[in-house]
Short mmCIF file of C-alpha atoms in Angstrom, two decimals:
data_model
loop_
_atom_site.label_atom_id
_atom_site.label_comp_id
_atom_site.label_asym_id
_atom_site.label_seq_id
_atom_site.Cartn_x
_atom_site.Cartn_y
_atom_site.Cartn_z
CA MET L 282 -31.22 -1.42 19.39
CA GLU L 283 -28.37 1.34 19.86
CA ASP L 284 -25.59 -1.01 20.55
CA ILE L 285 -26.28 -3.32 17.11
CA SER L 286 -26.43 -0.18 15.41
CA SER L 287 -23.65 1.04 17.15
CA LEU L 288 -21.65 -1.66 16.12
CA PHE L 289 -22.45 -1.01 12.67
CA SER L 290 -21.23 2.09 12.74
CA LEU L 291 -17.60 0.99 15.05
CA PHE L 292 -17.18 -1.13 11.88
CA PHE L 293 -17.71 1.28 8.87
CA ILE L 294 -15.14 3.93 11.42
CA LEU L 295 -12.83 0.96 11.37
CA ALA L 296 -12.98 0.68 7.40
CA PHE L 297 -12.63 4.40 7.43
CA SER L 298 -9.45 4.26 9.35
CA ILE L 299 -8.07 1.53 7.30
CA TYR L 300 -8.83 3.43 3.99
CA LEU L 301 -7.09 6.49 4.95
CA PHE L 302 -3.84 4.57 6.12
CA TRP L 303 -3.84 2.68 2.88
CA GLY L 304 -4.39 5.90 0.71
CA ILE L 305 -1.97 7.97 2.49
CA ASP L 306 0.69 5.21 2.75
CA ILE L 307 0.82 4.79 -0.97
CA PHE L 308 0.38 8.48 -1.54
CA ARG L 309 3.28 9.38 0.19
CA ILE L 310 6.00 6.98 -1.73
CA ASN L 311 5.71 8.80 -4.93
CA PRO L 312 2.75 11.78 -4.81
CA LYS L 313 3.82 12.66 -8.50
CA LYS L 314 2.74 9.22 -9.49
CA GLY L 315 -0.02 8.95 -11.60
CA LEU L 316 -1.10 5.18 -10.39
CA ASN L 317 -0.27 6.32 -6.70
CA ARG L 318 -2.70 9.34 -6.79
CA ALA L 319 -5.44 6.90 -8.69
CA PHE L 320 -4.93 4.50 -5.26
CA PHE L 321 -4.98 7.91 -3.13
CA ALA L 322 -8.38 8.59 -4.98
CA LEU L 323 -9.76 5.27 -4.47
CA SER L 324 -9.28 4.95 -1.09
CA MET L 325 -10.73 8.80 -0.30
CA ALA L 326 -13.84 7.88 -1.88
CA LEU L 327 -14.03 4.71 0.29
CA CYS L 328 -13.19 7.09 3.33
CA ILE L 329 -15.99 9.32 2.42
CA TRP L 330 -18.30 6.55 1.80
CA SER L 331 -17.82 4.56 5.13
CA PHE L 332 -17.46 7.77 7.46
CA GLY L 333 -21.32 8.93 6.23
CA TYR L 334 -22.16 5.31 6.43
CA ALA L 335 -20.61 5.42 9.97
CA LEU L 336 -22.12 8.62 11.44
CA GLY L 337 -25.83 8.17 9.05
CA ASN L 338 -26.03 4.88 10.89
CA THR L 339 -26.40 6.14 14.18
CA ALA L 340 -28.33 9.67 13.46
CA GLU L 341 -30.35 10.93 16.17
CA ASN L 342 -33.32 12.10 13.42
CA MET L 343 -33.97 11.29 9.62
CA GLU L 344 -32.76 15.03 8.58
CA ARG L 345 -29.20 13.92 9.83
CA ALA L 346 -29.24 10.58 8.32
CA LEU L 347 -30.08 12.15 5.12
CA PHE L 348 -27.36 14.46 5.40
CA TRP L 349 -24.42 11.66 5.74
CA ARG L 350 -26.07 9.38 3.36
CA ARG L 351 -25.85 12.32 0.84
CA LEU L 352 -22.07 12.69 1.98
CA ALA L 353 -21.34 8.83 1.95
CA SER L 354 -22.74 8.66 -1.80
CA ALA L 355 -20.68 11.30 -2.99
CA GLY L 356 -17.68 8.55 -2.14
CA ARG L 357 -19.67 5.57 -3.39
CA MET L 358 -20.80 7.07 -7.15
CA HIS L 359 -17.12 7.86 -7.48
CA LEU L 360 -15.76 4.60 -6.51
CA PHE L 361 -16.33 2.47 -9.39
CA SER L 362 -14.97 4.86 -12.01
CA ILE L 363 -11.67 5.43 -9.92
CA ILE L 364 -11.46 1.21 -9.58
CA LEU L 365 -11.17 1.42 -13.39
CA HIS L 366 -9.28 4.31 -13.65
CA PHE L 367 -6.54 2.69 -11.56
CA ILE L 368 -6.39 -0.89 -13.05
CA ILE L 369 -6.08 0.72 -16.38
CA LEU L 370 -3.32 2.56 -15.26
CA LEU L 371 -2.25 -0.29 -13.44
CA THR L 372 -2.23 -2.76 -16.53
CA TYR L 373 -1.35 -0.83 -19.40
CA GLU L 374 1.71 1.02 -20.67
CA ARG L 375 1.27 3.72 -17.70
CA GLU L 376 3.99 6.15 -19.33
CA LYS L 377 1.63 6.77 -22.05
CA LEU L 378 -1.00 7.09 -19.92
CA GLU L 379 -0.16 8.85 -16.80
CA ASN L 380 -0.74 12.70 -16.80
CA LYS L 381 -3.45 12.47 -19.40
CA TRP L 382 -6.43 13.35 -20.61
CA TYR L 383 -7.44 10.42 -21.60
CA LEU L 384 -9.30 8.68 -18.87
CA LEU L 385 -11.02 11.45 -17.50
CA PRO L 386 -14.59 11.02 -19.59
CA LEU L 387 -14.44 7.70 -17.21
CA HIS L 388 -15.74 9.82 -14.72
CA ILE L 389 -18.66 11.54 -16.32
CA PRO L 390 -21.51 8.96 -15.05
CA ALA L 391 -19.83 9.48 -11.59
CA LEU L 392 -20.14 13.24 -11.44
CA VAL L 393 -23.73 12.77 -12.97
CA LEU L 394 -25.03 10.59 -10.26
CA THR L 395 -22.65 12.45 -7.60
CA TYR L 396 -24.91 15.29 -8.70
CA VAL L 397 -28.58 13.29 -8.62
CA PHE L 398 -27.51 11.94 -5.15
CA SER L 399 -25.62 14.40 -3.26
CA ILE L 400 -25.32 17.59 -4.25
CA SER L 401 -28.85 18.67 -5.85
CA SER L 402 -31.08 20.17 -3.27
CA LYS L 403 -34.05 18.85 -5.01
CA MET L 404 -33.53 15.79 -6.27
CA ALA L 405 -31.18 14.14 -4.07
CA PRO L 406 -33.96 13.80 -1.41
CA LEU L 407 -36.02 12.00 -3.55
CA GLN L 408 -33.78 9.55 -4.21
CA TYR L 409 -33.60 7.44 -0.79
CA ASN L 410 -36.38 5.99 1.31
CA LEU L 411 -34.52 5.77 5.01
CA MET L 412 -36.21 3.59 7.92
CA GLN L 413 -34.64 3.44 11.12
CA ILE L 414 -34.72 -0.27 12.28
CA GLU L 415 -32.55 -2.01 14.98
CA TYR L 416 -29.08 -2.04 12.53
CA GLY L 417 -29.43 1.98 12.40
CA TRP L 418 -30.37 4.20 9.75
CA LEU L 419 -31.12 2.05 6.06
CA ASP L 420 -31.77 3.22 3.07
CA LYS L 421 -34.72 1.16 0.99
CA PRO L 422 -33.38 2.11 -2.64
CA VAL L 423 -36.02 3.94 -4.81
CA ASP L 424 -37.39 2.41 -7.68
CA ASN L 425 -36.78 5.55 -10.21
CA ILE L 426 -34.41 5.82 -13.51
CA TRP L 427 -31.83 6.98 -11.39
CA ASN L 428 -30.89 4.23 -9.56
CA LYS L 429 -31.17 2.11 -12.06
CA PHE L 430 -28.52 3.95 -14.15
CA TYR L 431 -26.22 3.79 -10.68
CA TYR L 432 -27.21 0.11 -10.88
CA LEU L 433 -25.95 -0.30 -14.89
CA TYR L 434 -23.11 1.80 -14.15
CA PHE L 435 -21.92 0.04 -11.56
CA ALA L 436 -22.31 -3.51 -13.59
CA VAL L 437 -20.62 -1.92 -16.82
CA TYR L 438 -17.86 -0.67 -15.24
CA MET L 439 -16.82 -3.78 -12.80
CA LEU L 440 -17.43 -5.75 -15.80
CA VAL L 441 -15.07 -3.81 -17.66
CA ALA L 442 -12.57 -3.62 -15.05
CA LEU L 443 -12.54 -7.63 -14.56
CA VAL L 444 -11.76 -8.09 -18.28
CA VAL L 445 -9.01 -5.68 -18.50
CA LEU L 446 -7.75 -7.91 -15.63
CA MET L 447 -8.29 -10.95 -16.80
CA LYS L 448 -6.41 -10.33 -20.25
CA TRP L 449 -3.51 -8.33 -18.48
CA LYS L 450 -2.74 -11.61 -16.09
CA GLU L 451 -3.06 -13.69 -19.77
CA LYS L 452 -0.02 -11.75 -20.74
CA ILE L 453 1.97 -11.86 -17.56
CA LYS L 454 4.54 -14.58 -17.77
CA ASP L 455 6.50 -12.88 -14.61
CA LYS L 456 5.65 -15.75 -11.79
CA GLU L 457 5.52 -12.81 -9.20
CA ILE L 458 2.99 -10.34 -11.05
CA ASN L 459 1.14 -12.83 -12.34
CA ARG L 460 0.26 -14.39 -8.82
CA SER L 461 -0.47 -10.29 -7.57
CA ALA L 462 -2.52 -10.28 -10.80
CA ASN L 463 -4.67 -13.20 -9.61
CA LEU L 464 -4.93 -11.58 -6.41
CA ILE L 465 -6.51 -8.42 -7.57
CA PHE L 466 -8.55 -10.56 -9.87
CA ASN L 467 -9.95 -12.75 -7.67
CA THR L 468 -10.84 -10.83 -4.78
CA MET L 469 -12.55 -8.37 -7.30
CA ILE L 470 -15.00 -10.88 -8.34
CA ILE L 471 -15.26 -11.75 -4.85
CA GLY L 472 -15.61 -7.80 -4.09
CA VAL L 473 -18.54 -7.73 -6.50
CA LEU L 474 -20.19 -10.62 -5.94
CA PHE L 475 -20.66 -9.75 -2.43
CA GLY L 476 -21.87 -6.65 -3.08
CA VAL L 477 -24.35 -7.75 -5.19
CA LEU L 478 -25.38 -10.28 -2.80
CA LEU L 479 -25.22 -8.47 0.13
CA ASP L 480 -26.55 -4.81 -0.48
CA ILE L 481 -27.93 -4.79 -4.10
CA LEU L 482 -30.42 -7.80 -4.33
CA PRO L 483 -31.59 -8.20 -0.65
CA ASN L 484 -32.32 -3.96 -0.74
CA ILE L 485 -34.24 -4.65 -4.20
CA SER L 486 -36.36 -7.94 -3.64
CA LEU L 487 -37.02 -7.67 0.20
CA LYS L 488 -39.50 -5.24 1.58
CA LYS L 489 -37.21 -4.45 4.75
CA PRO L 490 -34.02 -2.92 4.28
CA VAL L 491 -30.82 -5.18 5.30
CA PRO L 492 -27.71 -3.38 6.24
CA GLN L 493 -25.33 -2.18 3.41
CA ILE L 494 -21.97 -3.50 3.89
CA SER L 495 -20.47 -3.56 0.73
CA VAL L 496 -17.66 -0.59 1.88
CA ILE L 497 -16.84 -3.24 4.30
CA VAL L 498 -16.38 -5.75 1.82
CA ILE L 499 -14.70 -3.61 -0.75
CA LEU L 500 -11.76 -4.23 2.16
CA ILE L 501 -10.60 -7.39 0.57
CA PRO L 502 -10.18 -6.21 -3.24
CA VAL L 503 -8.62 -3.00 -1.93
CA GLY L 504 -6.57 -4.51 0.59
CA ALA L 505 -5.58 -7.08 -2.42
CA MET L 506 -4.31 -3.95 -4.57
CA PHE L 507 -2.43 -2.35 -1.38
CA TYR L 508 -0.28 -5.58 -0.85
CA ALA L 509 0.26 -6.40 -4.57
CA ALA L 510 0.83 -2.63 -5.49
CA LYS L 511 3.25 -2.39 -2.26
CA TYR L 512 5.11 -5.79 -2.69
CA TYR L 513 5.11 -6.31 -6.14
CA HIS L 514 6.98 -3.51 -7.43
CA VAL L 515 4.32 -1.60 -8.92
CA PHE L 516 4.91 1.61 -6.49
CA GLN L 517 9.17 0.84 -6.56
CA VAL L 518 10.84 3.52 -4.54
CA GLN L 519 14.92 3.96 -4.86
CA ILE L 520 16.83 1.43 -2.70
CA PRO L 521 18.80 3.51 0.16
CA LYS L 522 22.21 3.02 0.88
CA LYS L 523 22.56 0.89 4.03
CA SER L 524 24.72 2.06 6.64
CA GLU L 525 25.91 0.60 10.11
CA ILE L 526 23.12 0.86 12.42
CA ILE L 527 19.75 -1.80 12.27
CA VAL L 528 17.79 0.28 10.06
CA THR L 529 18.94 2.41 7.57
CA GLU L 530 18.02 6.61 7.22
CA GLU L 531 15.37 6.31 5.18
CA GLU L 532 13.35 3.40 6.54
CA LYS L 533 13.87 5.39 9.92
CA ILE L 534 12.24 8.32 7.92
CA ASN L 535 9.34 6.24 6.71
CA ILE L 536 8.69 4.67 10.31
CA PHE L 537 7.85 8.16 11.30
CA ARG L 538 5.67 9.39 8.75
CA ASN L 539 3.75 6.34 9.32
CA LEU L 540 3.74 7.19 12.90
CA SER L 541 2.22 10.96 11.70
CA ILE L 542 -0.52 9.35 9.45
CA GLY L 543 -1.57 7.42 13.11
CA PHE L 544 -1.75 10.98 14.34
CA HIS L 545 -3.91 12.16 12.05
CA ILE L 546 -6.16 9.15 12.20
CA SER L 547 -6.06 9.49 16.20
CA ALA L 548 -7.53 12.64 15.43
CA VAL L 549 -10.41 12.00 13.53
CA LEU L 550 -11.06 9.18 15.89
CA ALA L 551 -10.81 11.99 19.00
CA PHE L 552 -13.06 14.35 17.05
CA LEU L 553 -15.76 11.65 16.51
CA SER L 554 -15.90 10.61 20.30
CA GLU L 555 -15.78 14.17 21.69
CA TYR L 556 -18.28 15.67 19.20
CA ILE L 557 -21.15 12.84 18.21
CA PRO L 558 -21.95 12.19 22.10
CA TYR L 559 -22.55 15.64 23.07
CA MET L 560 -23.33 17.52 19.08
CA ASP L 561 -26.67 19.16 21.04
CA GLU L 562 -24.52 20.91 23.82
CA ASP L 563 -23.19 24.56 23.40
CA ASN L 564 -19.60 24.74 21.51
CA ALA L 565 -19.20 21.15 21.36
CA PHE L 566 -17.59 21.21 18.00
CA ILE L 567 -15.21 23.58 18.53
CA TYR L 568 -13.91 22.02 21.97
CA ALA L 569 -13.67 18.26 19.83
CA LEU L 570 -12.06 20.46 16.87
CA LEU L 571 -9.63 21.69 18.74
CA LYS L 572 -8.37 18.55 20.57
CA ALA L 573 -8.61 17.09 16.61
CA LEU L 574 -6.42 19.48 15.43
CA ALA L 575 -3.77 19.33 18.58
CA LEU L 576 -3.22 15.78 17.44
CA THR L 577 -3.08 16.28 13.74
CA GLY L 578 -0.56 19.33 14.69
CA VAL L 579 1.87 16.74 16.07
CA GLY L 580 1.08 14.92 12.93
CA PHE L 581 1.83 17.49 10.47
CA ALA L 582 5.28 18.53 12.76
CA VAL L 583 6.08 14.96 12.75
CA GLY L 584 5.96 14.38 9.15
CA LEU L 585 7.82 17.87 8.16
CA ILE L 586 10.21 17.48 10.16
CA GLN L 587 11.16 14.01 7.89
CA ARG L 588 11.69 16.52 5.31
CA ILE L 589 15.01 18.16 7.26
CA LYS L 590 17.86 16.63 5.55
CA ARG L 591 20.40 16.59 8.34
CA GLU L 592 19.59 13.69 10.34
CA SER L 593 21.10 14.94 13.65
CA LYS L 594 18.66 17.84 13.62
CA ARG L 595 15.97 16.17 12.45
CA ASP L 596 16.38 13.50 14.65
CA SER L 597 16.32 15.86 17.94
CA LEU L 598 13.19 17.69 16.19
CA THR L 599 11.47 14.43 16.02
CA ILE L 600 11.97 13.75 19.70
CA LEU L 601 11.36 16.84 20.46
CA VAL L 602 7.59 17.03 19.47
CA LEU L 603 6.81 13.43 20.04
CA VAL L 604 7.86 13.86 23.46
CA LEU L 605 5.48 16.66 24.07
CA SER L 606 3.03 15.34 22.29
CA ILE L 607 2.34 12.89 24.97
CA PRO L 608 1.28 15.80 27.92
CA LEU L 609 -0.70 17.47 25.33
CA ALA L 610 -2.58 14.01 24.53
CA THR L 611 -2.95 12.77 27.82
CA LEU L 612 -3.90 16.24 29.45
CA GLN L 613 -6.89 16.40 27.15
CA TYR L 614 -8.65 14.09 28.66
CA LEU L 615 -7.56 15.28 32.15
CA LYS L 616 -11.59 14.93 33.98
CA TYR L 617 -11.60 11.26 32.58
CA GLY L 618 -8.39 10.66 34.45
CA ALA L 619 -6.41 9.84 30.90
CA LEU L 620 -8.75 6.47 30.79
CA THR L 621 -8.42 5.50 27.11
CA VAL L 622 -5.21 7.27 26.17
CA TRP L 623 -2.56 6.33 28.80
CA ALA L 624 -1.67 3.61 26.48
CA PHE L 625 -0.29 6.30 23.85
CA PRO L 626 2.89 6.34 25.03
CA MET L 627 3.50 2.71 24.10
CA VAL L 628 3.28 3.71 20.32
CA ILE L 629 6.15 6.04 20.78
CA ILE L 630 8.23 3.70 22.76
CA ILE L 631 7.52 1.24 19.69
CA SER L 632 9.03 3.87 17.96
CA SER L 633 11.93 4.53 19.63
CA ILE L 634 13.44 0.87 18.80
CA VAL L 635 14.82 2.41 15.48
CA PHE L 636 16.86 5.16 16.91
CA SER L 637 20.78 3.83 17.75
CA LYS L 638 20.57 6.22 21.12
CA LEU L 639 18.05 5.79 23.69
CA THR L 640 17.12 9.24 24.24
CA LEU L 641 13.86 8.95 22.81
CA LEU L 642 12.77 5.92 25.15
CA ILE L 643 13.98 7.36 28.20
CA LEU L 644 12.35 10.71 27.73
CA THR L 645 9.27 9.14 26.67
CA THR L 646 9.53 7.05 29.68
CA ILE L 647 10.16 9.70 31.86
CA ILE L 648 7.77 12.11 30.64
CA SER L 649 4.85 9.65 30.60
CA ILE L 650 5.33 8.88 34.28
CA ILE L 651 5.49 12.70 35.14
CA THR L 652 2.12 12.93 33.38
CA GLN L 653 0.85 10.31 35.12
CA VAL L 654 1.81 11.45 38.34
CA LEU L 655 0.95 14.96 37.59
CA ILE L 656 -2.99 13.19 36.91
CA TRP L 657 -3.05 11.80 39.27
CA GLY L 658 -2.13 14.37 41.96
CA ILE L 659 -5.04 16.65 39.96
CA ASN L 660 -7.33 13.88 39.96
CA PRO L 661 -6.42 11.23 42.13
CA GLU L 662 -10.26 9.40 41.91
CA SER L 663 -12.47 9.56 39.23
CA ILE L 664 -16.06 7.45 37.65
CA VAL L 665 -16.21 7.46 34.12
CA LEU L 666 -18.75 6.12 32.14
CA ILE L 667 -17.00 4.29 29.31
CA ASP L 668 -19.34 4.57 26.06
CA LYS L 669 -18.66 3.08 22.50
CA PHE L 670 -16.87 5.89 21.53
CA ASP L 671 -14.49 5.57 23.88
CA TYR L 672 -13.98 2.21 22.66
CA ILE L 673 -13.39 3.46 19.13
CA LEU L 674 -10.73 5.61 20.32
CA ARG L 675 -9.09 2.32 21.97
CA ILE L 676 -9.34 0.57 19.03
CA GLY L 677 -7.74 3.37 16.77
CA MET L 678 -4.95 3.51 18.99
CA PHE L 679 -4.33 -0.28 18.65
CA ILE L 680 -4.59 0.35 15.24
CA VAL L 681 -2.28 2.83 15.21
CA ALA L 682 -0.01 0.64 17.32
CA PHE L 683 -0.13 -2.35 14.74
CA PHE L 684 0.88 -1.01 11.79
CA THR L 685 3.93 0.75 13.86
CA GLY L 686 4.87 -2.49 15.21
CA LEU L 687 4.14 -3.82 11.95
CA TYR L 688 6.82 -1.78 9.70
CA ILE L 689 9.06 -1.99 12.40
CA ASN L 690 8.66 -5.83 12.90
CA ARG L 691 9.46 -6.11 8.73
CA ILE L 692 12.28 -4.13 8.29
CA TYR L 693 13.79 -6.53 11.37
CA ILE L 694 12.82 -9.98 9.75
CA ASN L 695 14.74 -8.10 6.67
CA LYS L 696 17.43 -7.16 8.21
CA ILE L 697 17.92 -10.46 9.45
CA ARG L 698 17.44 -12.19 5.94
CA GLU L 699 19.75 -9.52 4.58
CA ASN L 700 22.33 -10.98 7.10
CA LYS L 701 21.68 -14.27 6.26
CA TYR L 702 22.45 -13.30 2.42
CA GLN L 703 25.46 -11.64 3.01
CA PHE L 704 27.00 -15.13 5.01
CA GLU L 705 25.76 -17.14 2.27
CA PHE L 706 26.91 -15.24 -0.30
CA GLN L 707 30.61 -14.79 1.57
CA LYS L 708 30.00 -18.76 1.65
CA LEU L 709 29.28 -19.08 -1.80
CA GLY L 710 32.71 -16.89 -2.59
CA SER L 711 34.85 -19.52 -0.51
CA ASP L 712 33.49 -22.41 -1.70
CA ILE L 713 34.00 -21.29 -5.28
CA SER L 714 37.71 -20.17 -4.70
CA LEU L 715 38.48 -23.56 -2.76
CA GLN L 716 37.39 -25.31 -5.50
CA PHE L 717 39.19 -23.45 -8.27
CA VAL L 718 42.30 -23.67 -5.94
CA SER L 719 42.68 -26.91 -8.52
CA LEU L 720 41.79 -25.67 -11.67
CA ASN L 721 43.73 -26.86 -15.05
CA GLY L 722 43.28 -28.06 -18.62
CA ASN L 723 41.64 -30.94 -17.37
CA ASN L 724 38.69 -29.98 -15.27
CA PHE L 725 38.07 -26.52 -16.42
CA ASN L 726 35.01 -27.12 -17.66
CA GLU L 727 33.60 -29.36 -14.44
CA LYS L 728 34.81 -26.33 -12.56
CA VAL L 729 33.35 -24.06 -14.53
CA LYS L 730 29.74 -25.96 -14.42
CA TYR L 731 29.94 -25.82 -10.58
CA LEU L 732 30.82 -22.30 -10.73
CA LEU L 733 27.28 -21.77 -12.89
CA GLU L 734 25.25 -23.80 -10.56
CA LYS L 735 26.46 -22.26 -7.19
CA ILE L 736 25.69 -18.97 -8.56
CA GLY L 737 22.40 -19.99 -10.42
CA LYS L 738 20.74 -21.70 -7.61
CA TYR L 739 22.05 -18.88 -5.31
CA PHE L 740 20.42 -16.21 -7.03
CA ASN L 741 17.47 -18.61 -7.98
CA VAL L 742 17.46 -17.81 -11.75
CA ASP L 743 16.65 -19.94 -14.62
CA ARG L 744 19.76 -20.16 -16.32
CA THR L 745 23.79 -19.24 -15.93
CA TYR L 746 25.96 -19.51 -18.60
CA LEU L 747 29.77 -18.46 -19.60
CA PHE L 748 30.76 -16.89 -23.14
CA THR L 749 34.64 -16.91 -23.76
CA ILE L 750 35.92 -14.69 -26.39
CA ASP L 751 38.21 -15.14 -28.96
CA TYR L 752 40.14 -12.00 -30.07
CA GLU L 753 42.33 -13.12 -32.34
CA LYS L 754 39.28 -14.58 -34.86
CA GLN L 755 36.83 -11.46 -33.13
CA THR L 756 34.32 -14.39 -32.24
CA MET L 757 32.37 -15.35 -29.31
CA THR L 758 31.01 -19.12 -28.13
CA TYR L 759 28.33 -20.10 -26.11
CA SER L 760 30.71 -22.61 -24.28
CA ASN L 761 29.17 -23.30 -20.48
CA GLU L 762 25.83 -23.66 -19.22
CA TRP L 763 23.81 -24.99 -16.00
CA CYS L 764 20.31 -24.96 -16.50
CA ASN L 765 17.66 -24.96 -13.25
CA THR L 766 14.73 -27.62 -13.35
CA GLY L 767 12.61 -27.37 -16.38
CA ILE L 768 14.90 -25.14 -18.44
CA SER L 769 15.97 -26.19 -22.12
CA GLU L 770 19.83 -25.79 -22.50
CA GLU L 771 21.06 -23.66 -25.42
CA ILE L 772 24.59 -25.13 -25.36
CA GLY L 773 25.84 -25.44 -28.60
CA THR L 774 23.39 -22.89 -30.49
CA ILE L 775 25.93 -20.26 -30.88
CA ASP L 776 29.17 -20.85 -31.98
CA ASP L 777 31.97 -18.79 -33.43
CA ILE L 778 29.58 -15.90 -33.69
CA PRO L 779 31.67 -12.87 -34.65
CA LEU L 780 31.62 -9.61 -32.16
CA HIS L 781 30.27 -7.02 -34.37
CA ILE L 782 26.72 -8.96 -34.48
CA PHE L 783 26.80 -8.36 -30.73
CA SER L 784 28.71 -4.75 -30.90
CA TRP L 785 26.21 -3.22 -28.25
CA TRP L 786 27.04 -5.77 -25.84
CA ILE L 787 30.86 -5.90 -25.66
CA LYS L 788 30.60 -2.04 -25.75
CA GLU L 789 28.80 -2.20 -22.51
CA LEU L 790 30.72 -4.95 -21.43
CA GLU L 791 34.03 -2.53 -22.29
CA ASN L 792 32.52 0.73 -21.27
CA ASN L 793 30.45 -0.50 -17.77
CA LYS L 794 32.08 -3.74 -17.08
CA LEU L 795 28.26 -4.73 -16.69
CA VAL L 796 25.31 -5.50 -18.46
CA TYR L 797 22.13 -5.26 -16.67
CA ILE L 798 19.01 -5.59 -18.66
CA LYS L 799 16.37 -5.27 -16.41
CA ASP L 800 13.16 -6.21 -19.28
CA VAL L 801 14.39 -7.46 -22.39
CA ASN L 802 11.71 -5.99 -24.67
CA HIS L 803 12.84 -1.88 -23.56
CA MET L 804 16.23 -3.06 -24.99
CA PRO L 805 17.41 0.07 -26.74
CA LYS L 806 18.00 0.36 -30.41
CA GLU L 807 20.83 -0.32 -31.06
CA ALA L 808 20.98 -3.69 -29.42
CA ILE L 809 18.53 -5.01 -32.09
CA GLU L 810 20.02 -8.22 -32.61
CA GLU L 811 20.86 -9.07 -28.80
CA LYS L 812 16.97 -8.85 -28.15
CA SER L 813 16.26 -10.88 -30.93
CA GLN L 814 18.53 -13.72 -29.83
CA LEU L 815 17.38 -13.04 -26.22
CA GLN L 816 13.61 -13.40 -27.10
CA ARG L 817 14.71 -16.14 -29.05
CA GLN L 818 15.78 -17.65 -25.63
CA ASN L 819 12.13 -16.37 -23.76
CA VAL L 820 14.90 -14.65 -21.40
CA LYS L 821 12.89 -11.59 -19.61
CA SER L 822 15.81 -9.99 -18.01
CA LEU L 823 19.43 -10.57 -17.11
CA VAL L 824 23.17 -9.67 -15.70
CA SER L 825 26.03 -10.11 -17.46
CA VAL L 826 29.65 -9.50 -16.22
CA PRO L 827 33.42 -10.04 -17.53
CA VAL L 828 35.26 -12.86 -15.49
#
């Protein structure tokens, strides 16, 4: 019985750790952006929900189980209004909605339900019917007006969210963004259906409550949101300047910011593993808290150091803090022979790859060996009892190591792709130059066609074309074109058009030597003619350079 309930608590703790990582990772990209803040709030609501379930599921008595259930409800009640808030920001014109008060009324039902299910000392205990079975402490929902109001709130908000998503994905023509919209929409449907089928319907219709695992299932749609938000340009960050080393300065900073998050997650897991098994002992809370504060202090130190602008100073301080964290983290578990945390330096060794010098790698190895020798001398033999909380701590370390390794792996893969891209670009320039050596009046159009085709395929665009300008007549002509598969030709549609009609375009070329239009719909008012022409051709974005 205890093993099964502990297993469910472990799953809830894992969900908590993942939500915490996702929320902080998105928030740190741009804390001032409303969409980032909304996703962070969504993740924190899920953290509270999963954390409350994790501790409440294996509570020693009903009083403690009720306390953690009430805490979990604070996250659960706010989740659905935050999801709708996030989706509205994601799908509508964010510049009109961010930092506004328009969406705050969405959260009124959540505030009311939080008061009823979590805060009120009179009303909250009446909303739960807790039973301890083999799966742990479970709740058989009370049949009253407040639970019905919660079900109505859940149904309406999720239905509106799905409708908003459906309308958004129907309007999107960009293939990548449309793919991300479909991903979020489909996983949202899965999350809602599983929530109804696994939590709501069984606990309403059955006499015996079943494990309520919606907070775990929601990993699917929230993971889709995280993926789409981070990798489909919703949370776009400025591309750093590339340097000669394998990773850029910005990428290196991000690695150690992620490692900082890992320390915070480890602090939470360390607190749980040290406090819950010994909560009835004197000073158990203080003892566990001090261990957690030591780890989270390292996390804050690593994170704050990344704000230092001078790279050499930043690297030196980062190395110092990380190296000192090895004995700090390991010696806390001296009486256990550092059984679980001995592998902690491996995470730092993975991170040391990003430094062009071997200082961190060498120092980490030396200090790790010295620390282990010290533990060997102080406590040469020990018999240790491993319980569920040791496994939780181990799994937490694996998660931190995984995300650190995943980020570094992504950097190296991108660098390999970048090198391949540069090689192909150099080959493109060489091939075109070779072709144009034999350029003459008879083969001009053929050579230009070859040029446009090569450029179009290299950049994987729909269309490339050449305008020729006659400055004597002050006209321009759409003279040469290459179209990708499935794209209609426009050649012959623009002949001898007066330059003054496209005056904005010509002026941009003369002043900037480049016309870059990221989104045709956002072109300036003075480019009304150019905008009209591009919209007629269903052009979404383009780059134009003089030849």
